[in-house]
Coordinates of C-alpha atoms in Angstrom, one line a residue:
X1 CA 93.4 39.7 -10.2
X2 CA 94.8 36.4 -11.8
X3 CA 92.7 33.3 -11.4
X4 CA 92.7 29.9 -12.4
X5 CA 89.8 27.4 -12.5
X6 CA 90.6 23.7 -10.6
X7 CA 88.5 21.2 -12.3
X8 CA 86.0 21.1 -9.9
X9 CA 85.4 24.6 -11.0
X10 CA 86.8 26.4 -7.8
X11 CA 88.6 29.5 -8.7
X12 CA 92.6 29.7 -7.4
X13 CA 94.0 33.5 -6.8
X14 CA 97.6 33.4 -7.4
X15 CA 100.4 35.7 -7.7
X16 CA 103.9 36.2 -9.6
X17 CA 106.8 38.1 -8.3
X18 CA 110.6 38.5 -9.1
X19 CA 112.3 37.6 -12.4
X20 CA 110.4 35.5 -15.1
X21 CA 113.5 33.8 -15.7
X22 CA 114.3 32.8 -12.0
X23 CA 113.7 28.9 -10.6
X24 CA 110.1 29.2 -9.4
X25 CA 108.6 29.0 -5.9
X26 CA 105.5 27.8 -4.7
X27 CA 104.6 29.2 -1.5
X28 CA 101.4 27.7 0.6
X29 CA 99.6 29.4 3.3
X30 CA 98.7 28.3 6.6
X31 CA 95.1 27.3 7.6
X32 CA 93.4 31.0 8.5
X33 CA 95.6 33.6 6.4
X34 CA 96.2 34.3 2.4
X35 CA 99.6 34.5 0.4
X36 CA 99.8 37.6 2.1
X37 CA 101.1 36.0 5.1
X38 CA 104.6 35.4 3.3
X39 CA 105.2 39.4 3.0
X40 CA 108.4 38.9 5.4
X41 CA 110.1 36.7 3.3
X42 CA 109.2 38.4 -0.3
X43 CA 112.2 41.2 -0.1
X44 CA 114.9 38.6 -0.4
X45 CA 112.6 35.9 -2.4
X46 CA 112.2 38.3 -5.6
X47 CA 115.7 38.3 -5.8
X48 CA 116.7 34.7 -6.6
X49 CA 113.2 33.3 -7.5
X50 CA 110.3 33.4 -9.6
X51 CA 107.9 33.0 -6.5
X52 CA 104.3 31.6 -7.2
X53 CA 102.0 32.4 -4.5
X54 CA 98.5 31.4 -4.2
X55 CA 95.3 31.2 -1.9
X56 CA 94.4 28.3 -0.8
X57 CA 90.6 27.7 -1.5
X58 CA 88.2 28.6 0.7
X59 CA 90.8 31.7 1.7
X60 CA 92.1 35.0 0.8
X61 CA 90.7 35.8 -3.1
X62 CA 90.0 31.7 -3.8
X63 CA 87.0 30.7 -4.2
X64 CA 84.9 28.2 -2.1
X65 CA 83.8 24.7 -2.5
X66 CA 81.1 23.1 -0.3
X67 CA 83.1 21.4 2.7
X68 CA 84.3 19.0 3.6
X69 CA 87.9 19.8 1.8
X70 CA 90.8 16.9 2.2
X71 CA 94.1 17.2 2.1
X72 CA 94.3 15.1 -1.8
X73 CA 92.0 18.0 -3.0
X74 CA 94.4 20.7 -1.5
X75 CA 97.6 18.6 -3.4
X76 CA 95.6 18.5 -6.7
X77 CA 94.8 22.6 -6.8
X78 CA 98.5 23.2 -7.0
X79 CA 99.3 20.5 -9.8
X80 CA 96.7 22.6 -11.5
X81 CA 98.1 25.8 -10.6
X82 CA 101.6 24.8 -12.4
X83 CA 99.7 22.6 -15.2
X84 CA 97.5 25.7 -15.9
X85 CA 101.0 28.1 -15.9
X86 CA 103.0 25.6 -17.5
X87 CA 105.4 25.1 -15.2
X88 CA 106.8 21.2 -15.3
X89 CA 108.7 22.0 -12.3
X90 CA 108.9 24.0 -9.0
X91 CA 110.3 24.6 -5.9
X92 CA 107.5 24.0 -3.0
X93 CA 107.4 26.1 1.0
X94 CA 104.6 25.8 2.6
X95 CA 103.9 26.6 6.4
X96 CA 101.0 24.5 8.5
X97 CA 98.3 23.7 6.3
X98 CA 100.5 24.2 3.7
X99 CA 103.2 22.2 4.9
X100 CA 100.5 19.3 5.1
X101 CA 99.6 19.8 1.5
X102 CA 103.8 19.7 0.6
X103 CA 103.9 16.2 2.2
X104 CA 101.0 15.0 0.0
X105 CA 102.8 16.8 -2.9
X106 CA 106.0 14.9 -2.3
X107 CA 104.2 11.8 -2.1
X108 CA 102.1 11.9 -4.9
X109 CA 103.8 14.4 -7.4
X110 CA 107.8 13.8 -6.6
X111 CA 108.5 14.2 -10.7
X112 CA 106.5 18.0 -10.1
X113 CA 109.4 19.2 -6.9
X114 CA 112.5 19.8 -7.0
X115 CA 112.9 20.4 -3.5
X116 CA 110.8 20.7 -0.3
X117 CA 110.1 22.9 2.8
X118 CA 107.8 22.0 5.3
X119 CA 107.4 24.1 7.7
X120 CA 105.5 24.4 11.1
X121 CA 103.8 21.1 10.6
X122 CA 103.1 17.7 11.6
X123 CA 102.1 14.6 9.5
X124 CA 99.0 14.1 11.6
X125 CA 97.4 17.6 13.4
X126 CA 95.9 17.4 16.5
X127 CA 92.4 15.2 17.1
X128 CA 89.7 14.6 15.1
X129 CA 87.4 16.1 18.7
X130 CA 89.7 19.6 18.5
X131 CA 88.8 20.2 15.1
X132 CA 84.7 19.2 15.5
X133 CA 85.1 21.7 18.1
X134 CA 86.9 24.5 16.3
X135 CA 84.5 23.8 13.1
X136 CA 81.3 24.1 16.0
X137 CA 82.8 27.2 17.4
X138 CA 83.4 29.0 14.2
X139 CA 79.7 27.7 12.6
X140 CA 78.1 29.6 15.3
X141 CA 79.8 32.3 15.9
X142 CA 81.7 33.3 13.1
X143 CA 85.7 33.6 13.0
X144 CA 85.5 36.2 16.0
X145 CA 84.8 33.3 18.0
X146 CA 88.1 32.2 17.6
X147 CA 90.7 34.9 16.4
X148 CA 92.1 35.8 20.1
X149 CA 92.8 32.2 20.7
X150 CA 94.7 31.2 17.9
X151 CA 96.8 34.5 17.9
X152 CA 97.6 33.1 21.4
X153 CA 99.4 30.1 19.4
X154 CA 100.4 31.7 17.0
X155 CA 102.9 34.0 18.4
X156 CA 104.8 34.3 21.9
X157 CA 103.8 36.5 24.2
X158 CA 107.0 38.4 23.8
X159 CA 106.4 38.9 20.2
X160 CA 102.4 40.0 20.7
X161 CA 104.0 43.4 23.0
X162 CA 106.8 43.9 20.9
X163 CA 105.5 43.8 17.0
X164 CA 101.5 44.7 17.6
X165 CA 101.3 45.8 14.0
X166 CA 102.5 42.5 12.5
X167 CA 100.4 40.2 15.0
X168 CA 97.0 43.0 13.9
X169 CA 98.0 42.3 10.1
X170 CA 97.8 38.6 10.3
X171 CA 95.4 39.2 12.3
X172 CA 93.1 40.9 9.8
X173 CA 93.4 37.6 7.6
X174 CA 92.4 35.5 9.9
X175 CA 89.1 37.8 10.7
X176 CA 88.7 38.1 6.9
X177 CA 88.8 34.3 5.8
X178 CA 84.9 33.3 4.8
X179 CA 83.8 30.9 7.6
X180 CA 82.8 28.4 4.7
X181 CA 86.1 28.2 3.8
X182 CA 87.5 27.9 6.9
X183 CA 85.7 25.3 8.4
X184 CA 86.1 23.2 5.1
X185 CA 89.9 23.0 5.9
X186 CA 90.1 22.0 9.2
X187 CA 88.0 19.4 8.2
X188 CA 91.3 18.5 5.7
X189 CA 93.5 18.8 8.7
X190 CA 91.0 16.8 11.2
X191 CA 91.0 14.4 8.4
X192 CA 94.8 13.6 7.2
X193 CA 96.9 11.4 8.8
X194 CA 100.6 11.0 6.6
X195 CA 102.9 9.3 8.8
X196 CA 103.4 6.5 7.2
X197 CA 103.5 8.0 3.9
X198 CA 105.5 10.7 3.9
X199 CA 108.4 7.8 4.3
X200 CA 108.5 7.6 0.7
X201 CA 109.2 11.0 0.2
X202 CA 112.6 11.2 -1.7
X203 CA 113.1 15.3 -2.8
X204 CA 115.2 17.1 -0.4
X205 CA 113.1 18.4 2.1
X206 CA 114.2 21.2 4.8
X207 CA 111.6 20.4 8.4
X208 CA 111.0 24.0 9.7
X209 CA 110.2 24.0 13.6
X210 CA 109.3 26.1 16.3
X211 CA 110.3 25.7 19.8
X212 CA 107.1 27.5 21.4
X213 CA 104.9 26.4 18.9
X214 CA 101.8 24.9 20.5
X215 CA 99.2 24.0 17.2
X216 CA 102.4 21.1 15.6
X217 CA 104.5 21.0 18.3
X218 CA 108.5 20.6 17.3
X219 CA 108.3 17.2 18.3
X220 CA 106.3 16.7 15.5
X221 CA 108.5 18.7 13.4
X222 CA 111.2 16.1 14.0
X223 CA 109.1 13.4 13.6
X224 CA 108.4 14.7 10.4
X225 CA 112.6 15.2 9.4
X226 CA 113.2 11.9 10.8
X227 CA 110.7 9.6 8.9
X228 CA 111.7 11.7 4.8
X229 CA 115.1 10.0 4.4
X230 CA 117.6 12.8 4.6
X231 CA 115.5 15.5 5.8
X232 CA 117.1 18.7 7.0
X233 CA 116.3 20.1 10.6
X234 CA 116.0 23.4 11.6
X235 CA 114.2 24.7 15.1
X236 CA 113.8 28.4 15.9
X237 CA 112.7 30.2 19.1
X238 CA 109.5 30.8 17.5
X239 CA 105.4 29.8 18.3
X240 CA 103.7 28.6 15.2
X241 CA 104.4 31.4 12.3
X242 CA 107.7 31.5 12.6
X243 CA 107.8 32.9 9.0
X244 CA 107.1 36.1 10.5
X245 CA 107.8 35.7 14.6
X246 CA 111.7 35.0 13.2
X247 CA 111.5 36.4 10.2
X248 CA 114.6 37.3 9.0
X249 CA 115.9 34.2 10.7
X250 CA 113.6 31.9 9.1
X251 CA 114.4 34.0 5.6
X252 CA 118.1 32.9 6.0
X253 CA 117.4 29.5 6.6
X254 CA 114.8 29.1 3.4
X255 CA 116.7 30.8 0.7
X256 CA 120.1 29.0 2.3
X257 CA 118.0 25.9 1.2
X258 CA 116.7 25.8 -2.1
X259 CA 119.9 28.1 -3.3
X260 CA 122.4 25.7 -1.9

């Protein structure tokens, strides 16, 4: 199980796949799941890209630091990730949480990315009382307390009946993710607030939306595209993974992207 140790001694779980000569891809999970969540799109990844997967801290196989996390904290474990692998440059996808920590990324590391995709995202997420009140929830009674809730907005309805196995898989990493760790990143995502910032972003940057998604609204998607000078646009028929509600769709879009 390959690790890395972050400098404030948390260790990062991270993963290689598809040719060692390939452009490499970092993928960056969303707030509740591990590098397991990008399983859709691996098939067609591994064929153009070295793909660099990791868990964030506090999830999947990372380890845990005492919370509150913040957003600068979440940018600085992947500049360790590609200082400790010795990669000078990279390719950077990240969905939700992840997307957040791609804006901060593009901001504060532009030399490190060659291009960007942010997806399912917003520059600021939601209030500072919804978070206090997820962290509450979750503190007392664990991450059952609210796993049916955000697989509500997480996937439409329609996608719930029709692909039960893929909504129980993510699921399971949701219901798996240590409390601790949990809580300590929506207290990065209570906490951030990159509108004005992500204006100096200058990588090419594809903004990935969803139409039904209720936790960043597409609104804020576009908000997003329109404030990174030159920003790419793309909206699917999709709740808040999209990665895996349009799968093969979203697939298309991403490797269309950072291949073109």
């Amino acid at each position: 199980m390959p690790q890395i140790a972050t400098d404030d001694g948390v260790s990062l779980h991270y993963r290689f796949d598809g040719p060692e000569n390939a452009p490499v891809l970092v993928m960056s999970n969303s707030l509740g799941t591990d590098l397991g969540m990008w399983e859709p799109q691996m098939p067609a990844l591994m064929q153009q890209f070295r793909v660099l997967r990791y868990d964030t801290r506090g999830h999947g196989r990372s380890g845990l630091s005492p919370a509150p996390y913040q957003v600068d904290r979440l940018g600085k474990d992947v500049l360790t990730l590609l200082d400790a692998l010795n990669i000078p440059k990279a390719m950077f996808c990240g969905l939700s949480m992840g997307g957040m920590t791609g804006m901060w990324l593009g901001v504060h590391a532009p030399q490190r990315f060659t291009k960007l995709v942010l997806c399912n995202t917003a520059a600021r997420i939601g209030t500072p009382e919804v978070w206090n009140t997820r962290i509450a929830a979750v503190e007392k009674g664990g991450m059952a307390a609210i796993v049916p809730g955000v697989i509500q907005r997480w996937f439409t309805e329609g996608f719930v009946k029709a692909q039960p196995a893929e909504v129980e898989r993510i699921s399971a990493q949701l219901q798996a993710t240590r409390p601790e760790g949990y809580c300590g990143a929506c207290a990065a995502v209570r906490d951030m607030d990159q509108r004005s910032s992500i204006a100096a972003i200058r990588t090419p940057t594809m903004v990935i939306a969803g139409t039904h998604d209720l936790a960043t609204p597409a609104l804020d998607g576009r908000f997003v595209a329109e404030t990174i000078p030159g920003a790419r646009y793309v909206e699917f028929p999709a709740a808040h993974l999209s990665n895996v509600e349009v799968a093969a769709d979203f697939t298309r879009a991403l490797t269309g992207f950072l291949a073109g």
